[in-house]
Each structure stands twice: as structure tokens, then as C-alpha cells.
PDB file of C-alpha atoms in Angstrom:
ATOM      1  CA  MET Y  21       0.000   0.000   0.000  1.00 44.00           C
ATOM      2  CA  ALA Y  22       1.371   3.412  -0.954  1.00 45.00           C
ATOM      3  CA  THR Y  23       2.215   5.880   1.762  1.00 44.00           C
ATOM      4  CA  SER Y  24       2.147   9.670   1.686  1.00 56.00           C
ATOM      5  CA  ARG Y  25       5.073  10.121   4.020  1.00 78.00           C
ATOM      6  CA  ARG Y  26       8.396  11.170   2.605  1.00 90.00           C
ATOM      7  CA  VAL Y  27      11.146   8.569   2.519  1.00 94.00           C
ATOM      8  CA  ALA Y  28      14.767   9.702   2.683  1.00 95.00           C
ATOM      9  CA  HIS Y  29      18.213   8.074   2.633  1.00 96.00           C
ATOM     10  CA  GLU Y  30      16.819   4.943   0.986  1.00 98.00           C
ATOM     11  CA  PRO Y  31      19.372   2.559  -0.609  1.00 97.00           C
ATOM     12  CA  ALA Y  32      18.244   1.708  -4.140  1.00 98.00           C
ATOM     13  CA  PHE Y  33      19.130   0.584  -7.651  1.00 97.00           C
ATOM     14  CA  VAL Y  34      17.462   1.603 -10.906  1.00 97.00           C
ATOM     15  CA  LEU Y  35      16.090  -1.490 -12.662  1.00 97.00           C
ATOM     16  CA  HIS Y  36      14.511   0.199 -15.673  1.00 96.00           C
ATOM     17  CA  ARG Y  37      13.662   3.669 -16.974  1.00 95.00           C
ATOM     18  CA  TYR Y  38      11.432   4.941 -19.735  1.00 92.00           C
ATOM     19  CA  ASP Y  39      10.175   8.263 -21.049  1.00 93.00           C
ATOM     20  CA  TRP Y  40       7.160   9.829 -19.393  1.00 92.00           C
ATOM     21  CA  SER Y  41       7.115  13.212 -21.091  1.00 91.00           C
ATOM     22  CA  GLU Y  42       9.501  15.405 -23.045  1.00 92.00           C
ATOM     23  CA  SER Y  43      11.499  16.121 -19.908  1.00 93.00           C
ATOM     24  CA  SER Y  44      10.695  13.409 -17.335  1.00 96.00           C
ATOM     25  CA  LEU Y  45      11.306   9.706 -16.719  1.00 96.00           C
ATOM     26  CA  ILE Y  46       9.434   6.883 -15.022  1.00 97.00           C
ATOM     27  CA  LEU Y  47      11.792   4.685 -13.018  1.00 97.00           C
ATOM     28  CA  GLU Y  48      11.400   1.148 -11.745  1.00 97.00           C
ATOM     29  CA  VAL Y  49      13.687   0.969  -8.717  1.00 98.00           C
ATOM     30  CA  PHE Y  50      14.600  -1.749  -6.227  1.00 98.00           C
ATOM     31  CA  THR Y  51      14.860  -0.319  -2.717  1.00 98.00           C
ATOM     32  CA  ARG Y  52      16.089  -2.040   0.408  1.00 98.00           C
ATOM     33  CA  HIS Y  53      13.175  -1.247   2.720  1.00 97.00           C
ATOM     34  CA  HIS Y  54      10.273  -0.708   0.308  1.00 96.00           C
ATOM     35  CA  GLY Y  55      10.926  -3.301  -2.389  1.00 97.00           C
ATOM     36  CA  ARG Y  56      10.250  -2.564  -6.042  1.00 97.00           C
ATOM     37  CA  ILE Y  57       8.549   0.782  -6.577  1.00 97.00           C
ATOM     38  CA  ALA Y  58       7.813   3.191  -9.431  1.00 97.00           C
ATOM     39  CA  LEU Y  59       9.011   6.795  -9.323  1.00 97.00           C
ATOM     40  CA  VAL Y  60       8.632   9.769 -11.603  1.00 96.00           C
ATOM     41  CA  ALA Y  61      11.837  11.796 -12.023  1.00 96.00           C
ATOM     42  CA  LYS Y  62      10.532  15.180 -13.131  1.00 96.00           C
ATOM     43  CA  GLY Y  63      12.820  17.084 -15.469  1.00 95.00           C
ATOM     44  CA  ALA Y  64      15.408  14.287 -15.448  1.00 94.00           C
ATOM     45  CA  LYS Y  65      15.949  14.521 -19.224  1.00 92.00           C
ATOM     46  CA  ARG Y  66      16.856  18.197 -19.149  1.00 93.00           C
ATOM     47  CA  PRO Y  67      20.596  18.870 -19.704  1.00 91.00           C
ATOM     48  CA  SER Y  68      20.734  20.875 -16.471  1.00 91.00           C
ATOM     49  CA  SER Y  69      19.032  18.219 -14.305  1.00 93.00           C
ATOM     50  CA  ASN Y  70      20.976  16.881 -11.323  1.00 91.00           C
ATOM     51  CA  PHE Y  71      19.275  13.533 -11.945  1.00 93.00           C
ATOM     52  CA  ARG Y  72      20.667  13.118 -15.452  1.00 87.00           C
ATOM     53  CA  PRO Y  73      24.144  11.694 -14.593  1.00 89.00           C
ATOM     54  CA  VAL Y  74      22.948   9.734 -11.553  1.00 93.00           C
ATOM     55  CA  LEU Y  75      19.927   7.642 -12.559  1.00 95.00           C
ATOM     56  CA  LEU Y  76      21.860   4.803 -14.167  1.00 93.00           C
ATOM     57  CA  PRO Y  77      21.339   1.038 -13.798  1.00 94.00           C
ATOM     58  CA  LEU Y  78      23.674  -1.132 -11.714  1.00 95.00           C
ATOM     59  CA  GLN Y  79      24.826   1.821  -9.621  1.00 95.00           C
ATOM     60  CA  PRO Y  80      24.233   2.073  -5.849  1.00 96.00           C
ATOM     61  CA  LEU Y  81      22.047   5.087  -5.098  1.00 97.00           C
ATOM     62  CA  GLN Y  82      20.490   6.793  -2.128  1.00 97.00           C
ATOM     63  CA  LEU Y  83      17.043   8.203  -2.877  1.00 97.00           C
ATOM     64  CA  ALA Y  84      14.427  10.437  -1.330  1.00 97.00           C
ATOM     65  CA  PHE Y  85      10.850  10.233  -2.592  1.00 96.00           C
ATOM     66  CA  GLY Y  86       7.293  10.974  -1.538  1.00 94.00           C
ATOM     67  CA  GLY Y  87       3.652  10.951  -2.592  1.00 88.00           C
ATOM     68  CA  ASP Y  88       0.633   8.717  -2.110  1.00 82.00           C
ATOM     69  CA  ALA Y  89       0.027   7.593  -5.709  1.00 86.00           C
ATOM     70  CA  GLU Y  90       1.134   4.318  -7.252  1.00 90.00           C
ATOM     71  CA  VAL Y  91       3.924   6.257  -8.965  1.00 94.00           C
ATOM     72  CA  ARG Y  92       5.668   8.408  -6.379  1.00 95.00           C
ATOM     73  CA  THR Y  93       7.797  11.467  -6.946  1.00 96.00           C
ATOM     74  CA  LEU Y  94      11.573  11.324  -6.775  1.00 97.00           C
ATOM     75  CA  LYS Y  95      12.918  14.200  -4.647  1.00 96.00           C
ATOM     76  CA  SER Y  96      16.657  13.539  -4.677  1.00 96.00           C
ATOM     77  CA  ALA Y  97      19.163  10.952  -5.841  1.00 96.00           C
ATOM     78  CA  GLU Y  98      22.787  10.539  -4.809  1.00 96.00           C
ATOM     79  CA  TRP Y  99      25.359   8.134  -6.238  1.00 94.00           C
ATOM     80  CA  MET Y 100      26.965   6.146  -3.431  1.00 93.00           C
ATOM     81  CA  GLY Y 101      30.053   5.058  -5.391  1.00 84.00           C
ATOM     82  CA  GLY Y 102      31.914   1.832  -4.761  1.00 75.00           C
ATOM     83  CA  HIS Y 103      32.502   0.504  -8.274  1.00 74.00           C
ATOM     84  CA  VAL Y 104      32.326   1.446 -11.924  1.00 77.00           C
ATOM     85  CA  MET Y 105      29.592   0.516 -14.395  1.00 84.00           C
ATOM     86  CA  PRO Y 106      29.964  -3.098 -15.582  1.00 87.00           C
ATOM     87  CA  THR Y 107      30.762  -3.502 -19.271  1.00 86.00           C
ATOM     88  CA  GLY Y 108      30.493  -6.222 -21.918  1.00 86.00           C
ATOM     89  CA  ASP Y 109      29.141  -9.558 -20.710  1.00 87.00           C
ATOM     90  CA  ALA Y 110      29.010  -8.273 -17.130  1.00 91.00           C
ATOM     91  CA  LEU Y 111      26.688  -5.456 -18.202  1.00 92.00           C
ATOM     92  CA  MET Y 112      24.367  -7.894 -19.957  1.00 91.00           C
ATOM     93  CA  SER Y 113      24.408 -10.100 -16.852  1.00 93.00           C
ATOM     94  CA  GLY Y 114      23.336  -7.097 -14.801  1.00 94.00           C
ATOM     95  CA  TYR Y 115      20.457  -6.386 -17.178  1.00 95.00           C
ATOM     96  CA  TYR Y 116      19.480 -10.051 -16.831  1.00 95.00           C
ATOM     97  CA  LEU Y 117      19.273  -9.678 -13.039  1.00 96.00           C
ATOM     98  CA  ASN Y 118      17.140  -6.567 -13.468  1.00 96.00           C
ATOM     99  CA  GLU Y 119      14.735  -8.401 -15.762  1.00 96.00           C
ATOM    100  CA  LEU Y 120      14.334 -11.184 -13.193  1.00 96.00           C
ATOM    101  CA  LEU Y 121      13.476  -8.681 -10.464  1.00 97.00           C
ATOM    102  CA  LEU Y 122      11.022  -6.810 -12.686  1.00 96.00           C
ATOM    103  CA  ARG Y 123       9.222 -10.025 -13.617  1.00 96.00           C
ATOM    104  CA  LEU Y 124       9.239 -11.818 -10.264  1.00 97.00           C
ATOM    105  CA  LEU Y 125       9.013  -9.204  -7.510  1.00 97.00           C
ATOM    106  CA  ALA Y 126       5.646  -7.793  -6.515  1.00 95.00           C
ATOM    107  CA  ARG Y 127       5.421  -4.049  -6.057  1.00 94.00           C
ATOM    108  CA  GLU Y 128       6.188  -2.695  -2.571  1.00 94.00           C
ATOM    109  CA  ASP Y 129       7.173  -6.098  -1.181  1.00 95.00           C
ATOM    110  CA  ALA Y 130      10.372  -5.511   0.774  1.00 97.00           C
ATOM    111  CA  HIS Y 131      13.205  -8.066   0.642  1.00 97.00           C
ATOM    112  CA  PRO Y 132      16.193  -6.548   2.481  1.00 97.00           C
ATOM    113  CA  ALA Y 133      18.266  -9.753   2.316  1.00 96.00           C
ATOM    114  CA  LEU Y 134      17.647 -10.043  -1.418  1.00 97.00           C
ATOM    115  CA  PHE Y 135      18.582  -6.394  -1.880  1.00 98.00           C
ATOM    116  CA  ASP Y 136      21.888  -7.049  -0.115  1.00 97.00           C
ATOM    117  CA  ALA Y 137      22.510 -10.074  -2.347  1.00 97.00           C
ATOM    118  CA  TYR Y 138      21.752  -8.003  -5.446  1.00 97.00           C
ATOM    119  CA  ALA Y 139      24.170  -5.306  -4.298  1.00 96.00           C
ATOM    120  CA  ALA Y 140      26.821  -7.989  -3.774  1.00 96.00           C
ATOM    121  CA  VAL Y 141      26.323  -9.427  -7.275  1.00 96.00           C
ATOM    122  CA  VAL Y 142      26.526  -5.956  -8.830  1.00 95.00           C
ATOM    123  CA  GLN Y 143      29.771  -5.432  -6.922  1.00 93.00           C
ATOM    124  CA  VAL Y 144      31.146  -8.668  -8.406  1.00 94.00           C
ATOM    125  CA  LEU Y 145      30.062  -7.670 -11.920  1.00 93.00           C
ATOM    126  CA  GLY Y 146      31.662  -4.243 -11.580  1.00 90.00           C
ATOM    127  CA  THR Y 147      34.974  -5.478 -10.159  1.00 87.00           C
ATOM    128  CA  PRO Y 148      37.775  -6.255 -12.646  1.00 81.00           C
ATOM    129  CA  GLN Y 149      38.640  -9.944 -12.594  1.00 78.00           C
ATOM    130  CA  ASP Y 150      41.496 -12.076 -13.845  1.00 79.00           C
ATOM    131  CA  PRO Y 151      40.492 -12.767 -17.485  1.00 77.00           C
ATOM    132  CA  ALA Y 152      41.119 -16.471 -16.963  1.00 76.00           C
ATOM    133  CA  SER Y 153      38.567 -16.675 -14.135  1.00 86.00           C
ATOM    134  CA  GLN Y 154      36.196 -13.809 -14.952  1.00 86.00           C
ATOM    135  CA  GLN Y 155      33.527 -15.878 -16.684  1.00 89.00           C
ATOM    136  CA  ALA Y 156      33.489 -18.522 -13.939  1.00 92.00           C
ATOM    137  CA  VAL Y 157      33.279 -15.932 -11.141  1.00 93.00           C
ATOM    138  CA  GLN Y 158      30.415 -14.080 -12.797  1.00 94.00           C
ATOM    139  CA  ALA Y 159      28.547 -17.310 -13.578  1.00 95.00           C
ATOM    140  CA  SER Y 160      28.828 -18.440  -9.949  1.00 96.00           C
ATOM    141  CA  ALA Y 161      27.537 -15.054  -8.775  1.00 97.00           C
ATOM    142  CA  LEU Y 162      24.515 -15.319 -11.080  1.00 97.00           C
ATOM    143  CA  ARG Y 163      23.676 -18.850  -9.918  1.00 97.00           C
ATOM    144  CA  ALA Y 164      23.970 -17.798  -6.269  1.00 98.00           C
ATOM    145  CA  PHE Y 165      21.618 -14.876  -6.839  1.00 98.00           C
ATOM    146  CA  GLU Y 166      19.123 -16.997  -8.771  1.00 98.00           C
ATOM    147  CA  LEU Y 167      18.964 -19.445  -5.872  1.00 98.00           C
ATOM    148  CA  LEU Y 168      18.533 -16.679  -3.306  1.00 98.00           C
ATOM    149  CA  LEU Y 169      15.868 -14.944  -5.406  1.00 98.00           C
ATOM    150  CA  LEU Y 170      13.836 -18.129  -5.834  1.00 98.00           C
ATOM    151  CA  ARG Y 171      14.113 -18.932  -2.133  1.00 97.00           C
ATOM    152  CA  GLU Y 172      13.201 -15.399  -1.056  1.00 97.00           C
ATOM    153  CA  ILE Y 173       9.970 -15.327  -3.070  1.00 96.00           C
ATOM    154  CA  GLY Y 174       8.961 -18.867  -2.114  1.00 96.00           C
ATOM    155  CA  PHE Y 175       9.630 -20.672  -5.401  1.00 97.00           C
ATOM    156  CA  LEU Y 176      12.553 -22.836  -4.263  1.00 97.00           C
ATOM    157  CA  PRO Y 177      11.835 -26.064  -2.358  1.00 97.00           C
ATOM    158  CA  ASP Y 178      14.127 -27.387   0.329  1.00 97.00           C
ATOM    159  CA  LEU Y 179      17.174 -28.847  -1.355  1.00 98.00           C
ATOM    160  CA  ASP Y 180      17.891 -31.529   1.231  1.00 96.00           C
ATOM    161  CA  ALA Y 181      14.673 -33.542   0.726  1.00 97.00           C
ATOM    162  CA  GLN Y 182      12.561 -34.901  -2.121  1.00 97.00           C
ATOM    163  CA  THR Y 183       9.745 -32.421  -2.634  1.00 97.00           C
ATOM    164  CA  SER Y 184       6.830 -34.826  -3.150  1.00 95.00           C
ATOM    165  CA  THR Y 185       7.590 -37.170  -0.238  1.00 95.00           C
ATOM    166  CA  LEU Y 186       9.806 -35.004   2.019  1.00 96.00           C
ATOM    167  CA  ALA Y 187      12.103 -38.021   2.262  1.00 96.00           C
ATOM    168  CA  PRO Y 188      15.770 -37.148   2.880  1.00 97.00           C
ATOM    169  CA  LEU Y 189      18.102 -37.387  -0.090  1.00 97.00           C
ATOM    170  CA  ALA Y 190      19.806 -40.754  -0.237  1.00 96.00           C
ATOM    171  CA  PRO Y 191      23.614 -40.769   0.033  1.00 95.00           C
ATOM    172  CA  GLY Y 192      25.037 -41.277  -3.434  1.00 94.00           C
ATOM    173  CA  GLY Y 193      21.679 -40.545  -5.073  1.00 96.00           C
ATOM    174  CA  ARG Y 194      21.235 -38.136  -7.952  1.00 96.00           C
ATOM    175  CA  TYR Y 195      18.405 -35.641  -8.219  1.00 97.00           C
ATOM    176  CA  LEU Y 196      16.763 -33.133 -10.561  1.00 97.00           C
ATOM    177  CA  LEU Y 197      15.091 -29.815  -9.709  1.00 97.00           C
ATOM    178  CA  LEU Y 198      12.053 -29.394 -11.963  1.00 95.00           C
ATOM    179  CA  PRO Y 199       9.372 -26.660 -12.093  1.00 95.00           C
ATOM    180  CA  GLU Y 200       6.359 -28.973 -11.740  1.00 93.00           C
ATOM    181  CA  THR Y 201       7.698 -31.536  -9.277  1.00 93.00           C
ATOM    182  CA  GLY Y 202      10.468 -29.833  -7.321  1.00 96.00           C
ATOM    183  CA  LEU Y 203      13.429 -31.986  -6.331  1.00 97.00           C
ATOM    184  CA  ARG Y 204      13.066 -35.619  -7.355  1.00 96.00           C
ATOM    185  CA  GLU Y 205      15.285 -38.615  -7.959  1.00 95.00           C
ATOM    186  CA  ALA Y 206      16.814 -38.760 -11.426  1.00 94.00           C
ATOM    187  CA  GLY Y 207      16.312 -41.747 -13.671  1.00 89.00           C
ATOM    188  CA  GLU Y 208      19.134 -43.598 -15.372  1.00 85.00           C
ATOM    189  CA  ASP Y 209      18.304 -41.871 -18.664  1.00 83.00           C
ATOM    190  CA  GLU Y 210      18.507 -38.380 -17.089  1.00 83.00           C
ATOM    191  CA  PRO Y 211      22.235 -37.596 -16.908  1.00 80.00           C
ATOM    192  CA  ALA Y 212      21.922 -33.850 -16.209  1.00 87.00           C
ATOM    193  CA  SER Y 213      21.474 -34.384 -12.474  1.00 93.00           C
ATOM    194  CA  ILE Y 214      23.288 -33.348  -9.302  1.00 96.00           C
ATOM    195  CA  GLY Y 215      24.361 -35.624  -6.479  1.00 96.00           C
ATOM    196  CA  ALA Y 216      22.656 -35.522  -3.100  1.00 97.00           C
ATOM    197  CA  GLU Y 217      25.776 -34.025  -1.507  1.00 97.00           C
ATOM    198  CA  GLY Y 218      25.710 -31.107  -3.951  1.00 97.00           C
ATOM    199  CA  TRP Y 219      22.077 -30.246  -3.231  1.00 98.00           C
ATOM    200  CA  GLN Y 220      22.622 -30.602   0.513  1.00 98.00           C
ATOM    201  CA  SER Y 221      25.639 -28.275   0.436  1.00 98.00           C
ATOM    202  CA  LEU Y 222      23.566 -25.671  -1.425  1.00 98.00           C
ATOM    203  CA  GLN Y 223      20.806 -25.952   1.185  1.00 98.00           C
ATOM    204  CA  ARG Y 224      23.298 -25.367   3.997  1.00 98.00           C
ATOM    205  CA  ALA Y 225      24.764 -22.381   2.137  1.00 98.00           C
ATOM    206  CA  LEU Y 226      21.349 -20.766   1.667  1.00 98.00           C
ATOM    207  CA  ALA Y 227      20.688 -21.127   5.407  1.00 96.00           C
ATOM    208  CA  ASP Y 228      24.007 -19.519   6.353  1.00 96.00           C
ATOM    209  CA  HIS Y 229      24.123 -16.159   8.140  1.00 95.00           C
ATOM    210  CA  ALA Y 230      25.919 -14.770   5.057  1.00 95.00           C
ATOM    211  CA  PRO Y 231      23.947 -16.638   2.377  1.00 96.00           C
ATOM    212  CA  PHE Y 232      25.256 -14.920  -0.750  1.00 97.00           C
ATOM    213  CA  THR Y 233      28.941 -15.318   0.135  1.00 96.00           C
ATOM    214  CA  ARG Y 234      28.486 -18.926   1.228  1.00 98.00           C
ATOM    215  CA  THR Y 235      26.294 -19.862  -1.746  1.00 98.00           C
ATOM    216  CA  LEU Y 236      28.695 -18.205  -4.181  1.00 97.00           C
ATOM    217  CA  ARG Y 237      31.549 -20.266  -2.768  1.00 97.00           C
ATOM    218  CA  THR Y 238      29.477 -23.459  -2.808  1.00 98.00           C
ATOM    219  CA  VAL Y 239      28.404 -22.982  -6.422  1.00 98.00           C
ATOM    220  CA  ALA Y 240      32.002 -22.293  -7.431  1.00 96.00           C
ATOM    221  CA  GLU Y 241      33.072 -25.597  -5.842  1.00 97.00           C
ATOM    222  CA  LEU Y 242      30.624 -27.708  -7.884  1.00 96.00           C
ATOM    223  CA  SER Y 243      32.055 -29.933 -10.580  1.00 95.00           C
ATOM    224  CA  PRO Y 244      31.710 -28.687 -14.176  1.00 94.00           C
ATOM    225  CA  GLY Y 245      28.953 -31.230 -14.797  1.00 94.00           C
ATOM    226  CA  ALA Y 246      26.999 -30.256 -11.688  1.00 96.00           C
ATOM    227  CA  SER Y 247      27.488 -26.569 -12.452  1.00 96.00           C
ATOM    228  CA  GLY Y 248      26.044 -27.012 -15.927  1.00 95.00           C
ATOM    229  CA  ALA Y 249      23.121 -29.039 -14.588  1.00 96.00           C
ATOM    230  CA  LEU Y 250      22.371 -26.370 -11.972  1.00 97.00           C
ATOM    231  CA  ARG Y 251      22.400 -23.631 -14.599  1.00 96.00           C
ATOM    232  CA  SER Y 252      20.001 -25.539 -16.841  1.00 95.00           C
ATOM    233  CA  GLN Y 253      17.578 -26.473 -14.069  1.00 97.00           C
ATOM    234  CA  LEU Y 254      17.493 -22.993 -12.549  1.00 97.00           C
ATOM    235  CA  ARG Y 255      16.850 -21.531 -16.004  1.00 94.00           C
ATOM    236  CA  GLN Y 256      13.858 -23.853 -16.469  1.00 95.00           C
ATOM    237  CA  LEU Y 257      12.526 -22.911 -13.051  1.00 96.00           C
ATOM    238  CA  LEU Y 258      12.922 -19.179 -13.664  1.00 96.00           C
ATOM    239  CA  HIS Y 259      11.311 -19.324 -17.109  1.00 94.00           C
ATOM    240  CA  TYR Y 260       8.417 -21.289 -15.627  1.00 95.00           C
ATOM    241  CA  HIS Y 261       7.702 -18.724 -12.924  1.00 95.00           C
ATOM    242  CA  CYS Y 262       8.308 -15.776 -15.262  1.00 93.00           C
ATOM    243  CA  GLY Y 263       5.815 -17.291 -17.690  1.00 90.00           C
ATOM    244  CA  VAL Y 264       8.134 -17.051 -20.694  1.00 83.00           C
ATOM    245  CA  ALA Y 265      10.039 -19.456 -22.891  1.00 78.00           C
ATOM    246  CA  GLN Y 266      13.028 -17.125 -23.082  1.00 78.00           C
ATOM    247  CA  LEU Y 267      13.967 -14.000 -21.146  1.00 82.00           C
ATOM    248  CA  ARG Y 268      14.634 -10.952 -23.320  1.00 80.00           C
ATOM    249  CA  THR Y 269      18.130 -10.415 -21.976  1.00 76.00           C
ATOM    250  CA  ARG Y 270      19.053 -14.066 -22.505  1.00 70.00           C
ATOM    251  CA  GLN Y 271      17.871 -13.882 -26.115  1.00 67.00           C
ATOM    252  CA  MET Y 272      19.816 -10.662 -26.608  1.00 68.00           C
ATOM    253  CA  MET Y 273      22.969 -12.293 -25.239  1.00 64.00           C
ATOM    254  CA  ARG Y 274      22.540 -15.239 -27.620  1.00 62.00           C
ATOM    255  CA  ASP Y 275      22.035 -12.885 -30.563  1.00 54.00           C
ATOM    256  CA  LEU Y 276      25.187 -10.971 -29.683  1.00 54.00           C
ATOM    257  CA  GLN Y 277      27.165 -14.226 -29.395  1.00 54.00           C
ATOM    258  CA  ASP Y 278      25.907 -15.293 -32.821  1.00 53.00           C
ATOM    259  CA  LEU Y 279      27.177 -12.022 -34.280  1.00 47.00           C
TER     260      LEU Y 279
END
């Protein structure tokens, strides 16, 4: 429910922006204490506007806003610094995260822990990496965030039990995470599975007091086969709950790779 009181010093990220008039913008922003909200930035397109160089995606901001309508009015915006804008594949990965949040988060539903995880992923994407390990580090960060996002909004079952029976995972068993059935035992003709120990380690990481850091490390320690299986199964789960066969940013990344 919208509130008429003014909010100040609110940590936030811009997820999307589009024209509202000749001089103003509508912003979709992810805030730490108020969730995803819509703001109008009046005059933001004018060359003299203080908003113009600040309202960029994947940059940590501190906002003040007010109003009692569904679209509130942005009063001030300050860049909080910390890292540069991601570029190349990292930039596209950031846009992918933003699309997930826009599709899956309800308006004005606060998720402080998820906000902190998002800020941590953006930090990873904006930090220069060793070229030899950059792709692996960024991929692990994306998988960790996908897991935390699905858990936070209630779309991820417990990963240490079979979803339909709640039976514990059998030592040495192999399991699949599927949109319709949750976590179930894999058949002999289903090779893209993950061992019970892998799923259990991910469950423990998600329950840690520092879930993003622990989950990032756990994902990075998976074998190449398990890492690929996790990526595929999380993608199916996300597409299912987003209601699409392909996310726009994923399709754009594939098109760019084809070029």
C-alpha cells in the first residue's frame, strides 16, 4: 500500500527507466526497505538536471521520494560510489538480473536480504577480474543470486529432501530440480542431475548467516557437470515462474554471441 510520508536516505538501484514526457522519466527501482517501486523523475531529461548523470542502472544510489500515488515522486538521488559501471558480458548479466526482479518481484514487497545479495552481485560484476577466471566468477555469482531470489519469493523447495515425499536425499543418489515436481530422484536416462551431496551443500549455504557469500563459494566448488546441470535447471525454473520461454536479456545475449 502506498504511503504519503516522505522517505529519505533509501538505498536503491534503478532497474529500468522509460520516457514519461519530453522532460521526465518513469523509473522502476529496487529499494532495500520498500521493495520494487515506481518513481517519476521530473525534469530528469533536461541537460541541467541533477538527476541526469545519476539515474543509471547497476549503480548504488540513495534516494528520497514521496507521494501517495502508485507512482511516487523522486525528490533527490545521490550516487553512493563503490565501483564502476559493468561492461560487456558483465553489463548484460546485470540487465538479466534486473529483468528477473522486474518479472518476479511484486510491487512494494520488501526483501532486504535479497537487496543485499543483489548489491553484492553488482559489486562482483563491476569489479575487474582475472580474465582467466572472470567468466566462472560471474557465472557463480549469477547462480547464487538466482537461488537466493527463488528462495526469497517462495519458489525454491528445500534442497535436502525430495519435494513430493519429504524423504531425505539418499547418500550417493542423484536428483533433478524441476518446475512442476520440485526436487526428485533422477532416472538412469537423465544424466543432467546433481548428487545428493551437492544439493545438501547448497541448502546449507542458503541457510548460512551470510547466504550470498556462502552460496557463491558453494556454487564455485561444484564440478563442471553439476554446475552445468544447476544452470540448466534454474533456467527452467525461472522461465516457468516468469511465464516465458526465453527471457529478453538471454535472447539478446545469444544474438550478440551469434554475431
